[in-house]
Amino acid sequence: MSRKKAGKGKGTSNTPNSSPSSDKDKAKKVLTQSNGVVYPSRPSLSNSGEFYDIAFKVMLVGDSGVGKTCLLVRFKDGAFLAGSFISTVGIDFRDVREQANEHSFKLRSKKVARSEEKTAEIVVEAAEERVSVEDESVEETVEDTIEETVENPLETNKVLNIDGVRVKLQIWDTAGQERFRSVTHAYYRDAHALLLLYDVTNKSSFDNIQAWLTEIHEFAHQNVVIMILGNKADVSHERVVKREEGEKLAKEFGVPFMETSARSGLNVELPFTAVAKELKHREIKEPNEPKFQLQEYVNKEMKGSGCCRS
Amino acid sequence: MDQRNGARSGHQPQLRINVPSTARERVPSVDPYGFEHAVDFDYESYEELMSEYLAVLTRRSIKWSKLLQGKPRVDRNLKVKRYVRKGVPNEHRALVWMMASGALERMERNSGYYHSLLDLQHDPKLTETISTDLHRTFPDNIHFRLSSDPCLQRALYRVLLAYGHHNPAVGYCQGMNFIAGYLLIITKDEERSFWLMDVLLDRILPDYYTLAMLGLKTDQEVLGELVKMKIPAVWKLLQDHGVMWTLLVSRWFICLYIDVLPVETVLRIWDCLFYEGSKILFRVALTLIRPHQVDILPAQNLPDICERFKHITKGPDVHDCHTFMQKIFQEPGSLSMATVSKLRGSCRARIIAEES
């Protein structure tokens, strides 16, 4: 019972709309507040997400089996695979496994990961969710430990450094089956961003996008950031939804779009970084800073699903 | 993998020369139900716990064998109820569940029905929905691998398909795969699993898995009310942070604690569930929450609360299933069916009013 005794969030976590005064100063202040532990040279070190300036709630939605959880896991652990992280106690596959497997004793330790440099991520807090992966097309090893997300959103925290501001994304994963929606849409209200996924190898998941958008518009906050993601883009032989169709639909609804692949890692980070940027710019805007253009940013950063990607 | 070893005929399994010296070497890497232990499974604690629990199991096993000797039926009386609460030995579990819940009677009255459902023209939507979840059901259980024989994944498909046709109002709802999976592990029989499923969904947990999931929503709120009465500080914390119960406990109810609590503990809970009914689910929930108030109350925000609620379902307390099951009948205090029914009525009405 020793975990998380220290309060976290300092009041900002649950009220991301309360505008932080000045970003850099605030960041320092938060830092020194936390348990008195300060790591000047390594300000990112945190194993429970104390250090961040603003927090936003992101939800993953879409039909069952489109790969929501897999994308989240890839986002959470994918950086490890790409070699951008050194995980001290391991945010790695075994953690995923142990989360998935509740049939056993676990003496779980805190997990810390440190960014070496370069990437946007500073701190990854170990996800406490029972990780389940929905993408059927993932590597065999992953597939072996996949279970579906049943009903209640599972939560993951991830802190991103967006232009010097630490943005914590509280990512909520949801079950896709229709009857659970009457339960999950209650959470839409508080979501700052919604990532709406379909599976490029499953036509009906694409056809349902419109219904999802209708529901989102009915229940979500008016200013919610929405992004449509066509997942499993690596599976070329079973593809039934063309990239152009996705683009067209998204354009119709004025929503940014990209194809992703939790397996290959294609555009796994981008949707999260993009919404973090958008939300950060809404929250903290320098006086002479131009308005952040989400769509442009996405277009610029987006990778195609063709060749040249590992 | 097992097959591969088997196929290498002529190869004798390697003889152990050394006596296993650590718990890791002594305890099999797969539990009695086919679940693989996680990489960081605590073999020492497990072995320690099992050495005590085995004595309990042996004692119960002898008592149950005497009780069941020469009897075609389990009576419903105080003695049996007490026996059930102390745990049904695994060798009698399928039979006791079948008899205590009325599933056996349903099965005998409807001989051949299960197989006739499978002969029906299958609803393609139903088969597709079920198929999506097959490989996502207990991937860590060796019996659910496609390579295992018998393969419970195929049996699971048939049980869920039959049930979907039998009860179109429910069809297939995620969560049922886990329940059917456990039933198959215990009964090792599709037809029995089907009828246990039927009695669970039809009688014991009415309206949990239908489209509106009204029974489930109701019971989540009922738990909220019980917490308000019995653990007011926790109720207030949730109230202050605007946390909906569904966020914390929906899996407890939908999966009947599968994957929330350890397998052995879940099975002990199910012993009582089949004999006593759904009230037991509240007892378990309250026993998880109440003794851990001090761990929950310092939570400062929603994610923190969620995390603490996950944390209370882990650790030695819930692994020691025998003690845990004793606690569920003491810790929450009295909990009459009348109270539960009354709360169900008022919560249900409130939900219907809110949704309309």
XYZ file of C-alpha atoms in Angstrom:
666
model
C 0.000 0.000 0.000
C 2.912 2.299 -0.362
C 2.146 3.425 -3.818
C 0.906 6.867 -4.584
C 0.814 8.142 -1.096
C 1.940 11.463 -2.331
C -0.843 13.484 -3.745
C -0.341 14.395 -7.294
C -1.660 16.939 -9.624
C -1.508 19.860 -7.266
C -4.968 20.721 -8.231
C -4.227 21.109 -11.883
C -4.892 17.600 -12.948
C -8.574 17.633 -12.646
C -9.109 21.167 -13.652
C -7.183 21.514 -16.826
C -9.269 24.474 -17.791
C -8.024 26.607 -15.011
C -5.470 28.622 -16.836
C -1.951 28.280 -15.557
C -0.411 31.658 -15.034
C 2.869 31.589 -16.834
C 4.134 28.423 -18.306
C 7.845 28.286 -17.579
C 7.654 29.733 -14.086
C 4.751 27.571 -13.294
C 6.660 24.559 -14.412
C 9.439 25.311 -11.991
C 7.041 25.915 -9.220
C 5.298 22.639 -9.700
C 8.623 20.965 -9.788
C 9.818 22.185 -6.465
C 6.496 21.520 -4.862
C 6.581 17.872 -5.484
C 7.629 16.080 -2.365
C 10.536 18.413 -2.156
C 12.288 16.274 -4.706
C 14.017 18.332 -7.303
C 16.160 17.112 -10.098
C 17.439 20.206 -11.755
C 19.374 18.366 -14.361
C 16.665 15.883 -14.864
C 13.472 17.786 -14.340
C 11.501 15.087 -15.994
C 12.116 12.414 -13.469
C 8.860 11.386 -12.031
C 7.243 8.110 -11.388
C 3.809 9.254 -10.610
C 3.246 12.130 -12.916
C 3.591 14.941 -10.417
C 5.404 17.188 -12.783
C 3.252 18.731 -15.398
C 1.740 22.076 -16.125
C -1.535 21.300 -17.734
C -3.538 18.134 -18.111
C -6.033 17.085 -20.718
C -8.343 14.176 -21.077
C -8.148 12.239 -24.308
C -10.471 9.394 -25.189
C -10.014 6.650 -27.708
C -13.265 5.632 -29.330
C -14.375 3.520 -32.260
C -15.813 0.107 -33.012
C -14.743 -3.003 -31.214
C -11.564 -4.523 -32.542
C -10.282 -1.537 -34.518
C -7.142 -1.437 -32.421
C -7.724 1.312 -29.879
C -5.892 -0.337 -27.061
C -3.130 -1.513 -29.319
C -2.528 2.003 -30.520
C -2.429 3.199 -26.953
C -0.013 0.486 -25.921
C 2.160 1.216 -28.904
C 2.115 4.870 -28.018
C 2.923 4.145 -24.421
C 5.563 1.495 -25.028
C 6.374 2.056 -28.654
C 9.016 4.631 -27.882
C 10.811 1.931 -25.991
C 10.893 -0.229 -29.071
C 12.101 2.655 -31.148
C 14.955 3.086 -28.735
C 14.122 6.559 -27.529
C 13.715 5.453 -23.959
C 15.740 3.776 -21.375
C 13.350 2.217 -19.029
C 14.705 1.695 -15.599
C 12.264 -0.814 -14.235
C 10.731 -1.449 -17.530
C 7.845 -0.020 -19.317
C 8.003 -2.789 -21.700
C 6.155 -5.685 -22.886
C 6.319 -7.565 -19.657
C 4.471 -4.809 -17.954
C 1.836 -5.062 -20.572
C 1.662 -8.716 -19.919
C 1.472 -8.439 -16.199
C -1.290 -5.926 -16.498
C -3.159 -8.265 -18.748
C -2.685 -11.175 -16.488
C -4.441 -10.772 -13.201
C -4.337 -14.439 -12.483
C -1.290 -14.265 -10.399
C 0.578 -12.620 -7.688
C 2.162 -9.405 -8.509
C 4.468 -7.408 -6.470
C 4.472 -4.516 -8.759
C 7.101 -1.971 -8.665
C 6.935 1.553 -9.805
C 8.005 2.076 -13.289
C 9.964 4.968 -14.518
C 11.101 5.771 -17.940
C 13.371 8.541 -18.921
C 13.607 10.194 -22.202
C 17.114 10.330 -23.473
C 16.522 13.448 -25.484
C 15.089 14.286 -28.826
C 11.516 13.106 -28.644
C 8.681 15.026 -27.244
C 8.095 12.696 -24.369
C 9.645 13.470 -21.077
C 8.012 11.211 -18.668
C 6.012 8.172 -19.228
C 4.110 7.073 -16.300
C 3.453 3.423 -16.183
C -0.026 2.793 -17.249
C -2.077 1.258 -14.563
C -4.656 -0.132 -16.839
C -5.156 -3.715 -17.512
C -3.674 -3.501 -20.903
C -5.617 -5.054 -23.618
C -4.834 -4.844 -27.234
C -7.410 -4.854 -29.885
C -5.388 -4.941 -33.007
C -5.464 -8.386 -34.463
C -2.597 -7.588 -36.710
C -0.020 -7.053 -34.055
C 3.047 -9.102 -33.590
C 2.497 -12.576 -32.364
C 3.972 -11.942 -28.982
C 1.628 -9.076 -28.438
C -1.305 -11.024 -29.697
C -0.748 -13.648 -27.088
C -1.558 -11.312 -24.301
C -4.407 -9.419 -25.774
C -7.701 -9.160 -24.099
C -10.561 -6.991 -24.976
C -11.476 -3.834 -23.209
C -14.625 -4.435 -21.322
C -16.709 -1.445 -20.618
C -14.938 0.869 -18.350
C -12.392 3.162 -19.809
C -8.892 2.322 -18.830
C -6.616 5.129 -18.032
C -3.073 5.905 -19.038
C -1.068 8.969 -18.215
C 1.573 10.376 -20.451
C 3.368 13.665 -20.132
C 4.550 15.405 -23.268
C 6.794 18.387 -23.535
C 5.099 20.802 -25.856
C 7.226 23.888 -26.444
C 8.572 23.831 -22.925
C 5.234 23.195 -21.313
C 4.606 19.850 -19.756
C 1.330 18.579 -20.997
C -0.105 15.554 -19.329
C -2.460 13.490 -21.390
C -4.853 11.367 -19.428
C -5.718 8.832 -22.030
C -8.867 6.831 -21.653
C -9.400 3.690 -23.569
C -12.940 2.501 -24.072
C -14.819 -0.597 -25.093
C -16.182 -0.450 -28.605
C -19.267 -2.596 -28.405
C -22.361 -0.591 -29.075
C -24.270 -1.368 -25.929
C -21.479 0.047 -23.804
C -21.832 3.428 -25.402
C -24.691 4.488 -23.214
C -22.209 4.141 -20.396
C -19.135 5.582 -22.070
C -20.712 8.632 -23.627
C -21.178 9.967 -20.143
C -17.430 10.581 -20.175
C -17.406 12.410 -23.477
C -18.569 15.498 -21.675
C -15.255 15.991 -19.951
C -13.019 14.908 -22.809
C -10.797 17.551 -24.386
C -9.926 15.378 -27.335
C -11.375 12.296 -28.956
C -9.417 10.007 -31.205
C -11.930 8.178 -33.354
C -10.560 5.003 -34.872
C -11.687 2.712 -37.632
C -9.985 -0.308 -39.105
C -8.988 -0.040 -42.764
C -9.605 -3.772 -43.118
C -13.123 -3.571 -41.724
C -15.673 -1.718 -43.822
C -18.368 -1.540 -41.187
C -16.042 0.109 -38.708
C -15.544 2.814 -41.341
C -19.246 3.057 -42.114
C -19.899 3.596 -38.438
C -17.675 6.655 -38.246
C -20.552 8.905 -39.106
C -22.679 7.441 -36.328
C -19.800 7.930 -33.931
C -19.466 11.555 -34.957
C -23.164 12.120 -34.476
C -22.918 10.683 -31.008
C -19.806 12.694 -30.233
C -21.513 15.886 -31.311
C -24.461 15.060 -29.174
C -22.573 14.283 -26.007
C -19.130 15.807 -26.172
C -18.081 19.319 -25.359
C -18.583 21.752 -28.187
C -14.889 22.561 -28.545
C -13.647 19.007 -28.299
C -10.696 18.227 -30.566
C -11.556 15.307 -32.812
C -9.261 13.322 -35.031
C -10.129 10.379 -37.249
C -7.582 7.605 -37.473
C -7.639 4.775 -40.002
C -5.767 2.081 -38.132
C -4.093 -1.135 -39.322
C -2.743 0.714 -42.360
C 0.086 -1.804 -42.632
C -2.222 -4.630 -43.664
C -2.263 -4.019 -47.405
C -3.741 -7.273 -48.658
C -6.853 -7.076 -46.529
C -7.445 -3.393 -46.880
C -11.009 -2.517 -47.856
C -11.072 1.194 -47.045
C -8.874 3.330 -49.251
C -6.917 6.127 -47.736
C -8.717 8.575 -50.027
C -12.067 7.473 -48.647
C -10.905 8.257 -45.154
C -9.580 11.612 -46.243
C -12.811 12.445 -48.000
C -14.982 11.552 -45.055
C -12.811 13.487 -42.633
C -12.848 16.505 -44.921
C -16.613 16.366 -45.096
C -16.760 16.665 -41.352
C -13.862 19.073 -41.105
C -11.854 16.723 -38.932
C -8.124 16.035 -39.233
C -7.328 12.578 -40.506
C -4.419 10.219 -40.761
C -3.769 6.557 -41.203
C -1.992 4.757 -38.398
C -0.578 1.377 -37.672
C -0.031 0.168 -34.175
C 1.968 -2.682 -35.642
C 4.397 -0.760 -37.792
C 4.378 2.296 -35.605
C 3.074 4.479 -38.389
C 1.791 7.769 -36.985
C 1.401 6.338 -33.535
C 2.766 9.357 -31.721
C 1.408 12.025 -34.000
C -2.259 12.009 -33.043
C -1.383 12.341 -29.381
C 1.253 15.011 -29.956
C -1.030 16.905 -32.281
C -3.929 17.054 -29.862
C -1.540 17.960 -27.063
C -0.215 20.833 -29.162
C -3.643 22.017 -30.113
C -4.869 21.930 -26.550
C -1.744 23.556 -25.196
C -2.020 26.395 -27.687
C -5.594 26.955 -26.739
C -4.641 27.109 -23.106
C -1.401 29.044 -23.199
C -0.830 31.423 -26.056
C 2.084 33.806 -26.292
C 0.969 37.336 -27.243
C 2.382 37.389 -30.762
C 2.143 33.701 -31.462
C 0.120 32.756 -34.521
C -2.827 30.462 -34.057
C -1.895 26.831 -34.103
C -3.195 25.088 -37.179
C -3.906 21.507 -36.248
C -4.711 20.301 -39.724
C -1.590 21.864 -41.194
C 0.543 20.446 -38.463
C -0.865 17.005 -39.013
C -0.400 17.207 -42.779
C 3.163 18.295 -42.336
C 4.080 15.646 -39.797
C 2.051 12.792 -41.128
C 3.736 9.793 -42.692
C 2.180 7.904 -45.549
C 1.365 4.246 -45.220
C 3.428 3.356 -48.250
C 7.011 2.268 -48.155
C 10.008 3.603 -46.253
C 8.678 3.028 -42.774
C 9.808 0.429 -40.411
C 4.195 -26.294 -27.651
C 2.990 -29.280 -25.681
C 2.338 -31.064 -28.899
C 5.815 -30.503 -30.090
C 7.188 -32.204 -27.026
C 4.737 -35.020 -27.390
C 5.620 -35.544 -31.015
C 9.226 -36.130 -30.210
C 8.504 -39.713 -29.415
C 11.272 -41.734 -27.986
C 12.645 -38.794 -26.082
C 12.377 -39.385 -22.423
C 11.557 -36.324 -20.407
C 14.734 -35.166 -18.771
C 15.106 -36.606 -15.364
C 15.690 -34.201 -12.582
C 18.736 -35.112 -10.673
C 18.588 -32.282 -8.228
C 15.737 -31.809 -5.867
C 14.118 -28.489 -6.728
C 15.428 -26.014 -4.252
C 13.359 -22.924 -4.902
C 9.661 -22.280 -5.052
C 10.160 -21.205 -8.651
C 11.330 -24.707 -9.481
C 8.748 -26.506 -7.398
C 5.645 -24.637 -8.503
C 4.440 -25.338 -12.043
C 4.467 -22.333 -14.363
C 0.842 -22.959 -15.271
C -1.869 -22.948 -12.631
C -4.404 -25.801 -12.237
C -6.808 -23.994 -14.559
C -4.356 -23.506 -17.396
C -3.362 -19.918 -16.734
C 0.279 -19.152 -17.130
C 1.847 -17.307 -14.269
C 3.094 -13.865 -15.074
C 6.796 -13.278 -15.376
C 6.967 -11.683 -11.963
C 4.705 -14.207 -10.272
C 5.606 -14.449 -6.621
C 6.246 -18.163 -6.292
C 7.372 -17.978 -2.686
C 4.219 -16.314 -1.409
C 2.112 -18.597 -3.535
C 3.749 -21.701 -2.187
C 3.444 -20.484 1.342
C -0.227 -19.705 0.890
C -0.961 -22.964 -0.882
C 0.667 -25.036 1.823
C -1.979 -23.729 4.182
C -4.803 -23.719 1.708
C -4.154 -27.301 0.654
C -5.007 -28.428 4.175
C -8.282 -26.529 3.910
C -8.984 -28.034 0.513
C -8.342 -31.543 1.736
C -10.616 -31.068 4.716
C -13.372 -29.607 2.566
C -12.946 -32.323 0.012
C -13.549 -35.058 2.571
C -16.565 -33.257 3.993
C -18.095 -32.676 0.580
C -17.541 -36.260 -0.497
C -19.438 -37.425 2.562
C -22.192 -34.920 1.948
C -22.646 -35.913 -1.666
C -22.303 -39.636 -1.127
C -25.187 -41.477 -2.684
C -27.209 -38.341 -3.178
C -28.450 -37.335 -6.578
C -29.174 -33.774 -5.430
C -27.742 -31.099 -3.184
C -30.345 -29.946 -0.756
C -30.724 -26.310 0.064
C -30.263 -25.967 3.767
C -28.102 -24.167 6.270
C -25.492 -26.876 6.334
C -25.031 -26.837 2.595
C -24.972 -23.067 2.575
C -22.202 -23.126 5.147
C -20.349 -25.726 3.131
C -20.636 -23.608 -0.005
C -19.324 -20.562 1.776
C -16.305 -22.536 2.887
C -15.608 -23.492 -0.685
C -16.619 -26.225 -3.076
C -13.715 -28.514 -3.968
C -12.879 -28.320 -7.610
C -13.786 -31.939 -8.285
C -17.361 -31.250 -7.181
C -17.619 -27.702 -8.410
C -19.327 -28.271 -11.738
C -21.920 -30.554 -10.188
C -22.611 -28.327 -7.200
C -22.944 -25.242 -9.380
C -25.295 -27.132 -11.675
C -27.452 -28.393 -8.850
C -27.445 -25.354 -6.609
C -28.331 -22.924 -9.375
C -31.013 -24.978 -11.047
C -29.008 -25.294 -14.246
C -29.024 -29.069 -14.023
C -32.785 -29.119 -13.899
C -33.023 -26.826 -16.911
C -30.602 -29.020 -18.807
C -32.487 -32.200 -18.029
C -35.806 -30.656 -18.935
C -34.447 -29.486 -22.282
C -32.459 -32.422 -23.451
C -30.945 -31.833 -26.890
C -31.794 -28.137 -26.905
C -28.203 -26.923 -26.792
C -27.214 -28.901 -29.840
C -30.344 -27.890 -31.708
C -29.322 -24.248 -31.266
C -26.044 -24.966 -32.954
C -27.824 -26.544 -35.885
C -29.713 -23.335 -36.568
C -28.831 -20.953 -39.344
C -26.369 -18.595 -37.700
C -26.860 -14.880 -37.553
C -23.781 -13.511 -39.361
C -23.680 -10.380 -37.241
C -23.612 -12.502 -34.120
C -20.890 -14.809 -35.377
C -18.778 -11.851 -36.370
C -19.101 -10.116 -33.014
C -18.234 -13.283 -31.159
C -15.312 -14.037 -33.438
C -13.780 -10.640 -32.769
C -13.321 -11.612 -29.136
C -12.270 -15.246 -29.392
C -8.549 -14.697 -29.551
C -8.920 -11.968 -26.948
C -10.287 -14.327 -24.343
C -7.656 -15.639 -21.960
C -4.686 -15.577 -24.310
C -2.691 -16.469 -21.216
C -4.533 -19.746 -20.752
C -3.018 -22.738 -22.482
C -6.391 -24.409 -23.053
C -7.552 -21.482 -25.139
C -4.715 -21.781 -27.628
C -5.707 -22.998 -31.032
C -3.056 -25.669 -30.732
C -4.509 -27.190 -27.579
C -6.678 -30.266 -27.650
C -9.463 -29.923 -26.714
C -9.391 -26.297 -27.726
C -11.561 -24.239 -25.430
C -11.555 -21.355 -27.877
C -13.710 -23.401 -30.249
C -15.950 -24.558 -27.436
C -16.256 -20.948 -26.339
C -17.412 -19.962 -29.802
C -20.131 -22.590 -29.790
C -21.389 -21.792 -26.294
C -21.588 -18.079 -27.048
C -23.216 -18.695 -30.399
C -25.805 -21.024 -28.887
C -26.499 -18.532 -26.147
C -26.885 -15.678 -28.606
C -29.522 -17.645 -30.486
C -31.190 -18.803 -27.315
C -31.515 -15.272 -25.964
C -31.677 -12.762 -28.808
C -32.400 -9.892 -26.401
C -28.879 -10.330 -25.125
C -27.184 -11.833 -28.153
C -23.560 -11.435 -27.321
C -22.153 -8.887 -24.933
C -18.471 -8.490 -24.204
C -17.735 -9.922 -20.808
C -19.821 -13.000 -21.525
C -16.779 -14.468 -23.243
C -14.863 -14.404 -19.976
C -17.750 -15.884 -18.045
C -18.305 -18.670 -20.567
C -14.554 -19.204 -20.569
C -14.464 -19.805 -16.830
C -17.479 -22.073 -17.044
C -15.736 -24.150 -19.692
C -12.591 -24.369 -17.619
C -14.570 -25.675 -14.650
C -17.196 -27.883 -16.282
C -15.073 -28.994 -19.248
C -18.404 -29.375 -20.994
C -20.150 -27.080 -23.461
C -23.705 -28.019 -22.644
C -23.243 -27.567 -18.915
C -21.506 -24.245 -19.517
C -24.421 -23.161 -21.644
C -26.972 -23.940 -18.968
C -24.949 -22.323 -16.213
C -24.683 -19.282 -18.440
C -28.420 -19.365 -18.918
C -29.197 -19.536 -15.246
C -26.694 -16.764 -14.505
C -27.954 -14.340 -17.103
C -31.589 -15.237 -16.846
C -32.089 -15.613 -13.137
C -29.083 -14.640 -11.064
C -28.059 -11.453 -12.876
C -31.141 -10.253 -14.638
C -30.605 -7.584 -17.244
C -26.864 -7.108 -16.941
C -26.030 -7.759 -20.569
C -29.071 -6.627 -22.525
C -28.836 -3.649 -24.853
C -29.806 -1.098 -22.245
C -27.743 -2.822 -19.522
C -30.220 -1.502 -17.028
C -29.592 -4.213 -14.445
C -25.893 -3.505 -14.525
C -26.346 0.237 -14.199
C -28.787 -0.383 -11.376
C -26.410 -2.592 -9.433
C -23.573 -0.096 -9.807
C -25.809 2.525 -8.246
C -26.959 0.100 -5.581
C -23.343 -0.395 -4.614
C -23.043 3.382 -4.454
C -25.969 3.501 -2.034
C -24.503 0.725 0.084
C -21.201 2.560 0.240
C -23.067 5.690 1.239
C -24.605 3.797 4.162
C -21.640 1.721 5.217
C -18.546 3.650 4.132
C -19.720 7.280 3.990
C -16.245 8.815 3.754
C -15.527 7.017 0.510
C -18.913 7.944 -0.835
C -18.220 11.570 -0.053
C -14.837 11.450 -1.748
C -16.425 10.218 -4.937
C -19.176 12.734 -4.644
C -16.698 15.570 -4.192
C -14.817 14.561 -7.308
C -17.900 13.772 -9.329
C -16.785 10.203 -9.951
C -19.349 7.866 -11.407
C -19.425 4.391 -9.920
C -19.441 2.835 -13.337
C -15.938 4.120 -13.897
C -14.635 2.164 -10.950
C -16.674 -0.971 -10.678
C -18.294 -1.855 -13.987
C -15.790 -4.588 -14.632
C -16.397 -6.026 -11.198
C -20.002 -6.620 -12.143
C -19.762 -7.354 -15.861
C -16.986 -9.893 -15.499
C -18.120 -11.143 -12.095
C -14.637 -10.351 -10.796
C -12.817 -12.297 -13.496
C -9.515 -10.623 -14.163
C -10.201 -8.308 -11.263
C -9.411 -10.834 -8.556
C -7.255 -13.980 -8.636
C -8.770 -17.085 -10.242
C -9.134 -19.077 -7.052
C -10.829 -16.174 -5.305
C -13.206 -15.673 -8.215
C -14.191 -19.329 -8.127
C -14.885 -19.158 -4.422
C -17.070 -16.124 -5.049
C -18.879 -17.978 -7.801
C -19.561 -20.894 -5.434
C -21.662 -18.487 -3.402
C -23.007 -16.683 -6.447
C -24.555 -19.856 -7.807
C -25.947 -20.845 -4.436
C -26.944 -17.515 -2.904
C -27.364 -15.177 -5.816
C -26.132 -11.782 -6.920
C -26.121 -10.270 -3.439
C -22.720 -11.804 -2.999
C -21.278 -9.397 -5.574
C -22.049 -6.487 -3.263
C -20.486 -8.240 -0.303
C -17.285 -8.703 -2.260
C -17.262 -5.080 -3.415
C -17.804 -3.758 0.098
C -15.100 -6.047 1.442
C -12.696 -4.683 -1.113
C -13.517 -1.078 -0.329
C -14.166 -0.858 3.397
C -10.946 -2.196 4.893
C -9.009 -0.070 2.417
C -10.665 3.223 3.165
C -7.418 4.646 4.446
C -5.759 3.852 1.149
C -8.556 5.340 -0.912
C -9.300 8.522 0.999
C -6.061 10.435 0.328
C -6.857 10.386 -3.401
C -6.881 13.869 -4.834
C -8.353 13.512 -8.246
C -10.155 11.194 -10.588
C -7.185 9.277 -12.000
C -5.864 8.884 -8.513
C -9.164 7.462 -7.319
C -9.297 5.063 -10.259
C -5.832 3.872 -9.523
C -6.517 3.317 -5.861
C -9.619 1.370 -6.715
C -7.522 -0.882 -8.909
C -4.953 -1.233 -6.211
C -7.414 -2.546 -3.637
C -8.100 -5.559 -5.844
C -4.501 -6.664 -5.643
C -2.142 -7.932 -3.012
C -2.042 -10.739 -0.471
C -5.509 -10.022 0.955
C -7.320 -11.120 -2.162
C -5.017 -14.036 -2.865
C -5.770 -15.592 0.475
C -9.174 -16.607 -0.813
C -10.239 -18.565 2.250
C -9.757 -15.654 4.614
C -11.182 -13.253 2.056
C -14.350 -15.339 1.794
C -14.726 -15.352 5.539
C -14.366 -11.605 5.530
C -17.072 -10.972 2.971
C -19.626 -12.304 5.427
C -18.345 -10.215 8.323
C -16.811 -7.021 7.021
C -19.828 -5.431 5.312
C -22.182 -6.174 8.214
C -25.733 -7.171 7.583
C -26.958 -7.052 4.038
C -30.415 -8.401 3.615
C -31.973 -9.268 0.313
C -34.806 -6.942 1.280
C -32.383 -4.009 1.458
C -30.857 -4.911 -1.875
C -34.250 -5.297 -3.525
C -35.460 -1.999 -2.159
C -32.338 -0.201 -3.350
C -32.585 -1.861 -6.726
C -36.096 -0.568 -7.079
C -35.235 3.023 -6.239
C -32.005 3.097 -8.249
C -33.677 1.589 -11.247
C -36.422 4.167 -11.141
C -33.861 6.947 -10.847
C -31.884 5.700 -13.835
C -34.976 5.347 -15.975
C -36.038 8.869 -15.043
C -32.587 10.248 -15.855
C -32.393 8.492 -19.184
C -35.795 9.469 -20.428
